[in-house]
């Protein structure tokens, strides 16, 4: 009897197990997991380079916490603002389909979360996997309020490259010894750029080439023969960066959460806003090797050119071993920058296709200009400014997405011009005579028909100076179909476009004195910010937005706003 009973029990347990395995294997993956996070915006005293100062943080962490999710998950992040500053957070690179309410740029898609208030960012991660990041999207608060987003592929879906032994995030930032918001205010009053940063950082740490760095050096322990996936994020405010590891080569496998055709390199180049995943094999003699990052700047503009370092530390090697530095290109190495960017190609496999729009419905040509407008109280009688098609963006007092959704008149104009007011030799001799830009009382943005295909050529100009500008589009990835030095030639250049496997990303560098052409299908209704990701230039007005109309019926239209959406 005992035997029969135990056999029955066995049968029962066995059946239950099978059923549970069935549930787990076939039902759970269909059920999207919900990931919840609490982000408390808190001011905390933090010390670097022998200077302590209060900084704005998430949960007291600098950099902030990593958001882990899986493709298909729903993510709920309750941001509670305990600081004295207005706050909003952007989930950089997440497409936020029909859901601009969760995108984050202050006064574009939402009013800020005011002191003492909370707002829950509620979004689904659909059709994306890889490395992205989040950051404050108001004033320069992203100087300290930023962190990584790691999106794993769906359960059971491997990477399209060898499985690494371990993964690590490397988030590059900038550190100022003084209060950044004060610096920005001072710069605004003078009409000049605020003081440049005092250090670059890797995971919030400048490394041993700076004073007081003993505790402020990031080290990654590796085992010889093993392969590591480094998720690299440029969260710096104003600097494009080179990165390399002494003695080691890297294999680039992903940019901006899109897989690329793998290639090996000694150095990567990464602009603010961009991410790059690389595989590194610990294939050198066990020792300690510097990982280093330094600015790329190919015009004589003063920049923070100091080198931040971290350490690749082979297991068992004592800390007394002095690491060597990698050879990075010179700060002005334009040739390296061009050749590196030319190597980036979408993976473009049946599983991960590059759906490049081949036919273009709407052609846009935007010139990027620096300028100076009269400012009697400023140091020089002028305030430095920046513009697209000679228009300096003015911040509205109400969020554009609300104004669009609720048909509030008078907040913005939707007649942003498709081309500059006058054609000129954009990248010819420096133009320093009339640097005025058009400054309006409300923003001008461009209206785009739902599901139309858009080609946008971003053309640098020599108004004041040429310079490289990393442009970021919210709500979309785009394909970088072409780039060149000098003036874009609409007769000749399109013939050279890569419409097969161009890199797909959310942030792209427009080269110094050159142009970049991007294409995307406007299938995500909403109001989507587009701006230079150099905080200095964004602050000067180098930004605009697209208002993408609703499609046919509710399932192609903007979702209703969440109940806790902040008001102005
Ligand atoms: C932050 O640290 C500095 C230096 O240690 C100290 O002078 C200051 O009072 C601290 N501020 C706060 C708010 O704790
Ligand atoms: C967000 O967090 C705050 C502070 O902890 C809490 O009061 C609020 O209820 C939370 N909101 C949600 C939707 O959980
Ligand atoms: C996210 O997905 C869930 C489940 O499909 C759905 O109920 C919810 O409305 C979606 N949220 C957004 C913001 O799209
Ligand atoms: C910026 O730098 C200048 C020159 O070094 C210095 O005089 C000024 O005090 C700095 N501004 C702030 C706000 O620290
Ligand atoms: C770094 O910048 C400083 C100040 O702008 C400049 O004096 C110095 O020559 C630069 N160093 C290099 C290696 O470019
Ligand atoms: C780059 O900078 C170096 C050192 O400052 C200088 O010698 C060289 O001429 C510059 N190269 C270019 C292409 O401007
Ligand atoms: C002030 O303006 C003059 C003349 O336009 C220019 O040469 C100078 O560089 C400017 N100074 C600053 C600090 O921008
Ligand atoms: C534009 O300016 C550059 C540099 O001054 C010059 O080489 C080029 O010929 C000019 N192009 C035209 C079309 O005038
Ligand atoms: C930009 O607009 C201003 C103000 O209307 C004008 O004075 C200036 O010539 C324009 N510049 C260009 C490059 O179109
Ligand atoms: C958008 O256009 C593409 C290509 O013509 C088409 O396949 C797709 O169905 C369209 N989407 C909608 C929602 O109309
Ligand atoms: C915070 O945002 C509200 C709403 O837009 C605005 O009225 C207020 O002036 C802002 N406060 C600060 C300190 O910027
Ligand atoms: Cu810029």
XYZ file of C-alpha atoms and ligand atoms in Angstrom:
723
model
C 0.000 0.000 0.000
C 2.857 2.234 0.955
C 4.385 1.435 -2.385
C 1.190 2.136 -4.348
C 0.689 5.392 -2.495
C 4.220 6.547 -3.166
C 3.849 5.517 -6.788
C 0.647 7.563 -7.001
C 2.432 10.475 -5.381
C 5.250 10.046 -7.827
C 2.794 10.067 -10.691
C 1.132 13.181 -9.356
C 4.388 15.018 -8.751
C 5.640 13.898 -12.144
C 2.532 15.178 -13.911
C 2.719 18.445 -12.015
C 6.365 18.823 -12.987
C 5.629 18.182 -16.650
C 2.802 20.668 -16.477
C 5.021 23.276 -14.812
C 7.794 22.752 -17.354
C 5.163 23.092 -20.062
C 3.947 26.326 -18.448
C 7.427 27.731 -18.059
C 8.561 26.759 -21.532
C 5.521 27.644 -23.578
C 3.374 30.047 -21.627
C 5.696 32.255 -19.591
C 7.745 33.606 -22.507
C 4.511 34.753 -24.167
C 3.533 36.549 -20.985
C 5.665 39.706 -20.932
C 7.558 40.072 -17.679
C 7.132 43.304 -15.764
C 10.290 44.914 -14.392
C 9.802 47.609 -11.769
C 12.322 50.145 -10.507
C 12.225 52.928 -7.954
C 14.378 55.947 -8.875
C 14.746 58.355 -5.972
C 16.296 61.611 -7.148
C 18.545 62.564 -4.245
C 21.322 65.031 -3.646
C 24.446 63.402 -2.301
C 27.924 64.595 -1.409
C 30.402 62.951 -3.764
C 34.151 63.419 -3.985
C 36.469 63.079 -6.980
C 39.855 64.659 -7.789
C 40.116 65.721 -4.119
C 36.941 67.863 -4.486
C 33.709 67.037 -2.650
C 30.430 68.556 -3.791
C 26.742 67.782 -3.621
C 25.512 66.171 -6.837
C 22.107 65.029 -8.045
C 21.891 61.217 -8.121
C 19.458 58.357 -8.545
C 19.264 56.373 -5.297
C 22.503 57.998 -4.143
C 24.460 56.223 -6.884
C 26.947 57.789 -9.292
C 26.598 56.630 -12.023
C 23.025 55.535 -11.391
C 21.639 51.990 -11.319
C 21.630 49.782 -14.421
C 18.170 48.970 -15.758
C 18.091 45.269 -16.723
C 15.302 43.996 -18.931
C 14.598 41.482 -21.634
C 13.220 42.129 -25.098
C 9.424 42.055 -24.752
C 9.345 43.194 -21.113
C 7.206 45.941 -19.703
C 9.246 48.342 -17.568
C 7.797 50.558 -14.833
C 10.141 53.133 -13.326
C 8.752 55.325 -10.595
C 10.852 58.490 -10.462
C 10.420 60.405 -7.204
C 12.063 63.800 -7.048
C 13.564 64.654 -3.653
C 15.959 67.265 -5.120
C 15.493 71.010 -5.447
C 15.756 70.841 -9.267
C 13.031 69.986 -11.756
C 13.718 66.548 -13.224
C 12.869 64.385 -16.217
C 14.513 61.209 -17.454
C 15.010 60.014 -21.024
C 15.414 56.326 -21.943
C 17.877 56.951 -24.721
C 17.335 54.771 -27.793
C 14.095 53.109 -26.691
C 11.586 53.575 -29.480
C 8.575 54.175 -27.203
C 6.102 53.120 -29.883
C 3.023 55.431 -29.699
C 4.204 56.208 -26.204
C 6.048 59.537 -26.237
C 4.653 60.069 -22.717
C 7.496 57.875 -21.455
C 10.259 59.426 -23.596
C 11.327 62.082 -21.116
C 12.783 65.276 -22.667
C 11.478 68.158 -20.551
C 8.995 70.461 -22.309
C 9.045 68.233 -25.412
C 7.116 65.147 -24.268
C 6.399 66.016 -20.645
C 6.494 68.766 -18.088
C 9.203 68.211 -15.496
C 8.717 66.162 -12.338
C 8.758 68.899 -9.741
C 10.271 68.661 -6.258
C 8.301 66.234 -4.086
C 6.439 64.709 -7.054
C 6.587 61.266 -8.697
C 6.013 60.031 -12.218
C 6.074 56.422 -13.386
C 7.655 55.859 -16.791
C 5.702 52.928 -18.225
C 7.006 51.412 -21.438
C 7.393 48.176 -23.342
C 10.626 47.077 -24.949
C 9.564 45.774 -28.331
C 11.876 44.559 -31.090
C 15.030 45.872 -29.429
C 17.857 44.225 -27.534
C 21.336 45.435 -26.628
C 22.944 48.315 -24.755
C 21.180 51.640 -24.313
C 21.197 54.134 -21.467
C 19.103 56.591 -19.513
C 19.856 60.154 -18.464
C 18.283 63.319 -17.101
C 16.889 65.390 -19.976
C 16.657 68.825 -18.440
C 19.361 71.502 -18.235
C 22.796 69.835 -17.698
C 21.637 67.521 -14.910
C 22.635 64.500 -16.944
C 26.210 65.349 -15.867
C 25.547 63.102 -12.858
C 22.116 61.564 -13.496
C 22.758 58.698 -15.914
C 23.096 54.937 -16.106
C 23.078 51.916 -18.405
C 20.132 50.008 -19.858
C 20.919 46.364 -20.653
C 18.286 44.596 -22.747
C 18.886 40.854 -23.024
C 17.573 38.999 -26.083
C 14.406 36.955 -25.611
C 14.852 33.808 -23.518
C 16.491 31.116 -25.654
C 17.679 33.555 -28.339
C 21.489 33.604 -28.399
C 23.680 36.523 -29.437
C 24.720 36.333 -33.096
C 28.360 36.097 -31.896
C 30.268 33.802 -29.499
C 28.753 33.742 -26.031
C 31.039 35.766 -23.715
C 32.247 34.379 -20.396
C 31.096 37.566 -18.615
C 29.722 41.010 -19.434
C 30.622 44.432 -18.001
C 29.403 47.993 -18.533
C 31.837 50.831 -19.197
C 30.030 54.150 -18.928
C 32.073 57.230 -19.860
C 31.229 60.556 -18.238
C 32.588 63.976 -17.365
C 33.351 65.355 -13.923
C 33.441 68.997 -12.855
C 34.961 70.027 -9.531
C 32.365 72.768 -9.167
C 28.576 72.749 -9.368
C 27.529 72.190 -12.984
C 24.198 74.047 -12.823
C 26.059 77.101 -11.457
C 28.583 76.874 -14.318
C 25.785 76.713 -16.888
C 24.060 79.744 -15.370
C 27.359 81.634 -15.417
C 27.978 80.697 -19.061
C 24.455 81.815 -19.988
C 24.919 85.171 -18.327
C 28.234 85.777 -20.064
C 26.976 84.396 -23.393
C 30.007 82.078 -23.485
C 30.572 78.335 -23.059
C 30.653 77.212 -19.410
C 34.008 75.997 -18.082
C 35.018 72.643 -19.505
C 35.065 69.524 -17.347
C 37.962 68.705 -15.043
C 38.096 64.996 -15.884
C 36.637 62.232 -17.915
C 35.414 59.205 -16.012
C 34.849 55.487 -16.555
C 31.955 54.224 -14.422
C 32.154 57.505 -12.503
C 35.882 57.099 -11.820
C 38.703 59.085 -13.444
C 41.484 56.579 -12.706
C 45.051 56.915 -11.409
C 46.237 59.661 -13.799
C 44.241 62.063 -11.575
C 44.846 63.033 -7.940
C 42.960 61.305 -5.089
C 42.169 58.393 -7.378
C 43.043 55.389 -5.172
C 39.392 54.642 -4.490
C 38.303 56.076 -7.817
C 39.678 53.593 -10.306
C 37.485 51.013 -12.001
C 39.078 47.586 -12.467
C 37.707 44.633 -14.403
C 39.122 41.286 -13.353
C 39.582 38.820 -16.217
C 40.765 35.243 -16.572
C 43.292 34.437 -19.239
C 41.770 32.818 -22.324
C 38.229 33.970 -21.599
C 36.173 36.376 -23.710
C 34.297 39.356 -22.276
C 31.503 41.530 -23.645
C 32.026 45.198 -22.833
C 28.944 47.392 -23.101
C 30.409 50.858 -23.707
C 28.310 54.005 -23.332
C 29.367 57.599 -23.972
C 27.449 59.589 -21.359
C 29.879 62.539 -21.593
C 28.217 65.890 -22.105
C 30.404 67.419 -24.771
C 33.181 65.100 -25.876
C 33.489 62.497 -28.587
C 35.853 59.876 -27.242
C 38.419 57.365 -28.378
C 38.762 54.200 -26.307
C 41.351 51.459 -26.326
C 42.852 48.705 -24.158
C 46.627 48.326 -23.991
C 47.787 45.143 -25.748
C 44.277 43.972 -26.690
C 42.132 44.187 -29.791
C 38.376 44.602 -29.640
C 35.716 43.093 -31.875
C 32.829 45.499 -32.420
C 29.536 43.559 -32.491
C 26.811 46.086 -31.773
C 26.146 49.852 -31.861
C 23.138 51.650 -30.362
C 21.472 48.284 -29.616
C 21.727 47.052 -33.213
C 24.023 44.177 -34.214
C 26.747 44.986 -36.738
C 29.028 42.919 -38.949
C 31.867 42.174 -36.535
C 35.256 43.799 -37.138
C 38.365 44.093 -35.015
C 40.039 47.323 -34.019
C 42.594 48.712 -31.549
C 40.475 51.802 -30.904
C 36.818 52.655 -31.018
C 35.307 56.121 -31.508
C 32.121 56.909 -29.639
C 30.108 60.133 -29.629
C 27.951 61.370 -26.751
C 24.703 59.408 -26.869
C 26.152 56.397 -28.659
C 26.763 52.888 -27.329
C 29.179 50.230 -28.616
C 29.447 46.580 -27.607
C 32.811 44.917 -28.085
C 34.177 41.440 -27.425
C 37.598 41.304 -25.801
C 39.607 38.132 -25.366
C 41.985 38.105 -22.417
C 44.718 36.655 -24.623
C 47.795 38.481 -23.327
C 50.334 37.641 -20.644
C 48.687 37.890 -17.216
C 49.298 41.462 -16.098
C 47.443 44.743 -15.657
C 46.480 46.764 -18.733
C 45.073 50.268 -18.897
C 41.776 50.864 -20.618
C 41.822 54.530 -21.640
C 39.524 57.126 -23.122
C 40.363 60.568 -24.499
C 38.668 63.233 -26.609
C 38.532 63.361 -30.389
C 38.403 66.991 -31.562
C 39.614 67.977 -35.010
C 39.190 71.743 -34.858
C 41.169 74.107 -32.622
C 38.431 74.531 -30.024
C 39.489 74.137 -26.391
C 38.252 70.839 -24.977
C 38.843 68.659 -21.975
C 41.586 66.482 -23.469
C 42.511 64.612 -20.275
C 42.707 60.823 -20.325
C 40.512 58.716 -18.049
C 41.711 55.207 -17.292
C 40.442 51.956 -15.846
C 42.290 48.669 -15.449
C 41.922 45.303 -17.126
C 43.291 43.138 -14.366
C 44.223 39.510 -14.975
C 43.283 37.262 -12.064
C 46.055 36.751 -9.542
C 48.232 39.663 -10.712
C 49.163 41.917 -7.761
C 48.108 45.578 -7.756
C 51.767 46.606 -7.589
C 52.224 45.850 -11.310
C 52.198 49.160 -13.184
C 49.943 49.027 -16.246
C 50.880 50.427 -19.634
C 48.709 52.806 -21.650
C 47.132 51.969 -25.017
C 48.189 53.958 -28.077
C 45.195 56.137 -28.911
C 44.975 58.179 -32.125
C 46.006 61.836 -31.766
C 43.066 64.013 -30.622
C 42.701 65.529 -34.098
C 42.905 62.278 -36.110
C 40.105 62.882 -38.642
C 41.346 60.063 -40.883
C 40.984 57.512 -38.120
C 37.481 58.807 -37.341
C 36.375 58.509 -40.973
C 37.866 55.083 -41.494
C 36.401 53.775 -38.218
C 32.899 55.016 -39.032
C 33.165 53.518 -42.534
C 33.606 50.062 -41.012
C 30.208 50.120 -39.322
C 27.696 47.955 -41.204
C 24.364 46.522 -40.126
C 24.479 42.764 -39.613
C 21.598 42.484 -42.113
C 20.699 38.798 -41.777
C 17.207 37.275 -42.244
C 16.839 37.347 -38.448
C 18.147 40.907 -38.139
C 17.384 42.590 -41.457
C 18.221 46.176 -42.412
C 14.895 47.506 -43.700
C 16.322 50.590 -45.355
C 13.669 52.789 -47.017
C 14.517 52.664 -50.737
C 11.931 55.179 -51.882
C 11.851 58.575 -50.166
C 8.585 60.478 -49.623
C 10.053 63.512 -47.904
C 13.500 65.030 -48.413
C 14.839 67.331 -45.719
C 18.062 69.326 -45.744
C 19.073 70.950 -42.436
C 22.139 73.144 -41.990
C 23.888 73.163 -38.626
C 25.195 76.581 -37.640
C 26.817 78.305 -34.738
C 26.057 81.982 -34.295
C 25.924 84.976 -32.015
C 22.895 87.081 -31.189
C 22.912 90.520 -29.567
C 22.984 90.422 -25.771
C 23.693 93.791 -24.173
C 24.330 92.264 -20.743
C 26.721 89.587 -22.023
C 30.480 89.858 -21.795
C 31.003 90.456 -25.506
C 27.676 92.154 -26.265
C 26.635 88.877 -27.906
C 25.480 85.463 -26.775
C 26.743 82.387 -28.587
C 23.949 80.406 -30.161
C 23.314 77.492 -32.492
C 20.725 76.782 -35.152
C 19.228 74.381 -37.667
C 18.296 76.051 -40.955
C 19.157 79.304 -39.184
C 16.469 78.722 -36.518
C 17.456 78.709 -32.865
C 14.995 76.556 -30.963
C 13.193 78.255 -28.095
C 11.935 76.118 -25.235
C 8.145 76.182 -24.828
C 6.446 76.561 -21.427
C 4.142 73.600 -22.090
C 5.262 70.203 -23.343
C 4.874 69.928 -27.131
C 3.359 66.430 -26.974
C 0.537 67.614 -24.704
C -0.015 70.655 -26.932
C -0.228 68.341 -29.958
C -2.414 65.671 -28.310
C -4.870 68.111 -26.717
C -4.801 70.603 -29.624
C -3.557 73.479 -27.493
C -2.960 76.363 -29.894
C -0.099 78.818 -29.750
C 2.535 76.495 -28.262
C 4.413 75.615 -31.458
C 4.392 76.157 -35.212
C 4.566 73.060 -37.426
C 6.177 74.830 -40.390
C 9.884 74.185 -39.802
C 11.452 74.729 -43.246
C 12.606 71.680 -45.245
C 15.717 73.580 -46.370
C 17.783 76.589 -45.239
C 16.520 80.093 -46.120
C 19.492 80.699 -48.421
C 21.955 78.393 -50.108
C 25.627 79.278 -49.661
C 29.010 77.604 -49.682
C 28.250 75.848 -46.395
C 31.709 74.569 -45.651
C 33.723 77.232 -47.472
C 35.709 79.976 -45.792
C 34.629 80.757 -42.209
C 31.640 83.135 -42.083
C 31.952 85.457 -39.136
C 30.204 88.607 -40.334
C 26.450 88.173 -39.783
C 26.056 85.398 -37.236
C 22.512 86.255 -36.228
C 19.953 83.485 -36.174
C 16.189 83.519 -36.331
C 14.854 83.478 -32.767
C 11.119 83.155 -32.352
C 8.807 83.233 -29.390
C 7.673 79.642 -29.925
C 9.370 76.592 -31.393
C 9.056 75.632 -35.041
C 8.947 71.913 -35.717
C 8.291 69.810 -38.805
C 5.081 67.904 -39.465
C 5.589 64.447 -40.971
C 2.891 62.236 -42.506
C 2.369 58.883 -40.775
C 4.373 56.017 -42.283
C 6.095 58.270 -44.812
C 9.762 57.673 -45.526
C 12.053 60.536 -44.631
C 15.564 61.375 -45.801
C 17.331 63.998 -43.770
C 20.695 65.437 -44.783
C 22.431 67.189 -41.898
C 24.962 69.656 -43.293
C 27.637 71.215 -41.101
C 28.515 74.825 -41.921
C 31.456 77.118 -41.325
C 29.333 79.744 -39.607
C 31.822 80.795 -36.930
C 33.540 77.401 -37.191
C 33.058 73.908 -38.534
C 32.691 71.215 -35.885
C 31.533 67.637 -35.552
C 28.003 67.254 -34.107
C 26.469 63.981 -32.886
C 22.755 64.124 -33.740
C 20.203 62.106 -31.806
C 16.650 61.359 -32.916
C 14.085 60.259 -30.331
C 11.409 57.632 -31.056
C 13.303 55.999 -33.933
C 16.380 54.312 -35.175
C 17.561 55.556 -38.554
C 19.879 54.267 -41.248
C 23.059 56.230 -41.925
C 23.006 55.917 -45.720
C 25.808 58.336 -46.545
C 28.329 60.802 -45.259
C 30.976 63.057 -46.768
C 33.252 66.037 -46.354
C 32.326 69.416 -47.860
C 28.918 70.335 -49.239
C 26.321 67.640 -49.921
C 25.789 67.331 -53.685
C 22.182 66.243 -54.350
C 23.126 65.392 -57.949
C 26.088 63.122 -57.232
C 26.119 61.946 -53.606
C 22.892 59.864 -53.464
C 24.356 57.497 -56.076
C 26.974 56.530 -53.477
C 24.488 55.816 -50.685
C 24.652 52.432 -48.968
C 21.078 51.138 -49.140
C 22.041 47.527 -48.391
C 23.670 47.323 -44.969
C 24.118 50.861 -43.614
C 24.543 51.223 -39.851
C 21.260 51.586 -37.997
C 21.436 53.762 -34.924
C 19.864 56.546 -32.873
C 22.815 58.968 -32.722
C 25.194 59.808 -35.550
C 28.127 62.141 -35.902
C 27.958 64.782 -38.618
C 31.637 65.145 -39.512
C 33.504 68.427 -39.141
C 32.794 70.462 -42.266
C 30.784 67.636 -43.806
C 27.349 66.054 -44.036
C 25.475 62.924 -43.054
C 22.333 61.490 -44.684
C 19.879 59.401 -42.679
C 16.651 57.631 -43.612
C 13.760 56.382 -41.513
C 10.108 55.405 -41.859
C 7.880 57.708 -39.773
C 5.735 54.911 -38.346
C 5.783 56.076 -34.727
C 3.202 58.817 -34.118
C 4.102 61.502 -31.593
C 6.391 64.443 -31.035
C 10.016 63.401 -31.286
C 12.951 65.526 -30.308
C 16.015 65.747 -32.558
C 19.107 67.486 -31.303
C 22.851 67.681 -31.132
C 23.930 65.491 -28.203
C 26.642 67.947 -27.174
C 24.933 69.567 -24.195
C 26.650 72.844 -24.996
C 25.062 73.022 -28.448
C 21.661 71.696 -27.359
C 21.578 74.443 -24.747
C 22.363 76.992 -27.455
C 19.325 75.855 -29.471
C 20.702 73.158 -31.795
C 17.477 71.177 -31.667
C 14.064 70.736 -33.250
C 11.335 68.108 -33.238
C 9.189 66.113 -35.632
C 5.479 65.887 -35.091
C 4.537 62.586 -36.697
C 0.814 62.372 -37.384
C -1.415 59.541 -36.240
C -2.005 56.619 -38.586
C -5.325 55.033 -39.521
C -7.316 54.103 -36.430
C -6.482 53.885 -32.739
C -3.870 51.126 -33.043
C -1.665 53.464 -35.092
C -2.280 56.528 -32.923
C -0.667 58.063 -29.860
C -1.718 56.227 -26.676
C -3.771 58.162 -24.138
C -1.546 59.945 -21.586
C -0.915 58.244 -18.225
C -2.893 59.606 -15.264
C 0.197 60.752 -13.357
C 1.731 62.724 -16.272
C 3.277 65.861 -14.703
C 1.741 69.222 -15.518
C 3.524 72.534 -15.953
C 30.090 67.776 1.577
O 31.450 67.529 1.852
C 32.209 68.715 2.107
C 33.659 68.308 2.248
O 33.783 67.157 3.017
C 31.665 69.389 3.344
O 32.362 70.585 3.554
C 30.184 69.694 3.142
O 29.634 70.230 4.331
C 29.422 68.439 2.769
N 28.062 68.792 2.434
C 27.022 68.069 2.819
C 25.678 68.540 2.379
O 27.141 67.061 3.488
C 6.314 56.230 -6.400
O 7.142 56.393 -5.265
C 6.633 57.291 -4.311
C 7.680 57.488 -3.244
O 8.096 56.251 -2.755
C 5.318 56.743 -3.754
O 4.781 57.672 -2.851
C 4.353 56.529 -4.910
O 3.178 55.917 -4.423
C 4.983 55.646 -5.966
N 4.098 55.571 -7.099
C 3.697 54.411 -7.600
C 2.789 54.476 -8.749
O 4.054 53.345 -7.133
C 2.666 47.217 -22.928
O 2.248 45.911 -23.207
C 1.126 45.529 -22.413
C 0.882 44.060 -22.683
O 0.775 43.830 -24.029
C -0.060 46.408 -22.764
O -1.152 46.067 -21.955
C 0.304 47.861 -22.494
O -0.723 48.715 -22.911
C 1.576 48.238 -23.243
N 2.006 49.565 -22.810
C 2.462 50.487 -23.646
C 2.860 51.777 -23.020
O 2.564 50.320 -24.831
C 35.376 79.018 -14.519
O 36.758 79.147 -14.771
C 37.249 80.438 -14.544
C 38.692 80.479 -15.031
O 39.398 79.368 -14.568
C 37.119 80.776 -13.054
O 37.591 82.087 -12.807
C 35.642 80.675 -12.692
O 35.488 80.879 -11.303
C 35.101 79.334 -13.056
N 33.679 79.327 -12.812
C 33.103 78.599 -11.862
C 31.602 78.760 -11.702
O 33.695 77.813 -11.190
C 45.034 69.907 -24.001
O 44.308 71.101 -23.830
C 45.089 72.124 -23.219
C 44.177 73.295 -22.925
O 43.194 73.488 -23.908
C 46.255 72.487 -24.170
O 47.051 73.474 -23.562
C 47.080 71.239 -24.432
O 48.062 71.501 -25.386
C 46.216 70.120 -24.941
N 47.002 68.908 -25.028
C 46.974 68.108 -26.084
C 47.799 66.871 -25.999
O 46.296 68.350 -27.066
C 47.153 67.368 -35.083
O 47.745 67.892 -33.911
C 49.152 67.770 -33.920
C 49.672 68.150 -32.546
O 48.973 69.241 -32.017
C 49.717 68.638 -35.040
O 51.113 68.532 -35.086
C 49.138 68.147 -36.359
O 49.524 68.998 -37.389
C 47.618 68.105 -36.308
N 47.149 67.415 -37.487
C 46.167 67.878 -38.226
C 45.751 67.020 -39.373
O 45.601 68.948 -37.997
C 34.358 88.713 -28.438
O 34.090 89.194 -29.723
C 35.259 89.454 -30.474
C 34.835 90.115 -31.749
O 33.745 89.481 -32.346
C 35.988 88.157 -30.708
O 37.168 88.371 -31.438
C 36.339 87.547 -29.377
O 36.921 86.270 -29.562
C 35.105 87.401 -28.526
N 35.490 86.975 -27.227
C 34.997 85.895 -26.696
C 35.520 85.575 -25.329
O 34.183 85.186 -27.249
C 33.509 76.561 -51.265
O 34.611 76.984 -50.493
C 35.739 76.140 -50.635
C 36.804 76.573 -49.632
O 36.920 77.952 -49.582
C 36.240 76.197 -52.067
O 37.318 75.309 -52.218
C 35.121 75.737 -52.982
O 35.505 75.890 -54.313
C 33.865 76.556 -52.733
N 32.777 75.990 -53.507
C 32.010 76.715 -54.294
C 30.926 75.979 -55.003
O 32.142 77.909 -54.424
C 19.716 84.069 -40.324
O 18.659 84.920 -39.930
C 19.094 86.200 -39.537
C 17.888 86.932 -38.946
O 16.835 86.895 -39.850
C 19.706 86.888 -40.730
O 20.167 88.164 -40.358
C 20.888 86.047 -41.239
O 21.427 86.569 -42.390
C 20.445 84.622 -41.513
N 21.645 83.812 -41.767
C 21.685 82.847 -42.661
C 22.981 82.111 -42.763
O 20.743 82.538 -43.359
C 3.592 51.436 -43.783
O 4.148 51.283 -45.065
C 4.641 49.987 -45.325
C 5.341 50.002 -46.673
O 4.494 50.502 -47.643
C 3.507 48.986 -45.280
O 4.017 47.697 -45.444
C 2.826 49.087 -43.915
O 1.679 48.257 -43.890
C 2.409 50.506 -43.628
N 1.891 50.586 -42.273
C 0.684 51.079 -41.982
C 0.267 51.023 -40.569
O -0.026 51.577 -42.821
C 9.869 73.691 -12.631
O 8.900 73.420 -13.595
C 7.721 74.193 -13.468
C 6.755 73.689 -14.510
O 7.247 73.911 -15.793
C 8.067 75.669 -13.620
O 6.906 76.441 -13.433
C 9.105 76.056 -12.592
O 9.526 77.380 -12.805
C 10.310 75.142 -12.697
N 11.232 75.412 -11.605
C 12.516 75.645 -11.800
C 13.338 75.863 -10.558
O 13.014 75.682 -12.909
Cu 26.703 70.041 -31.762
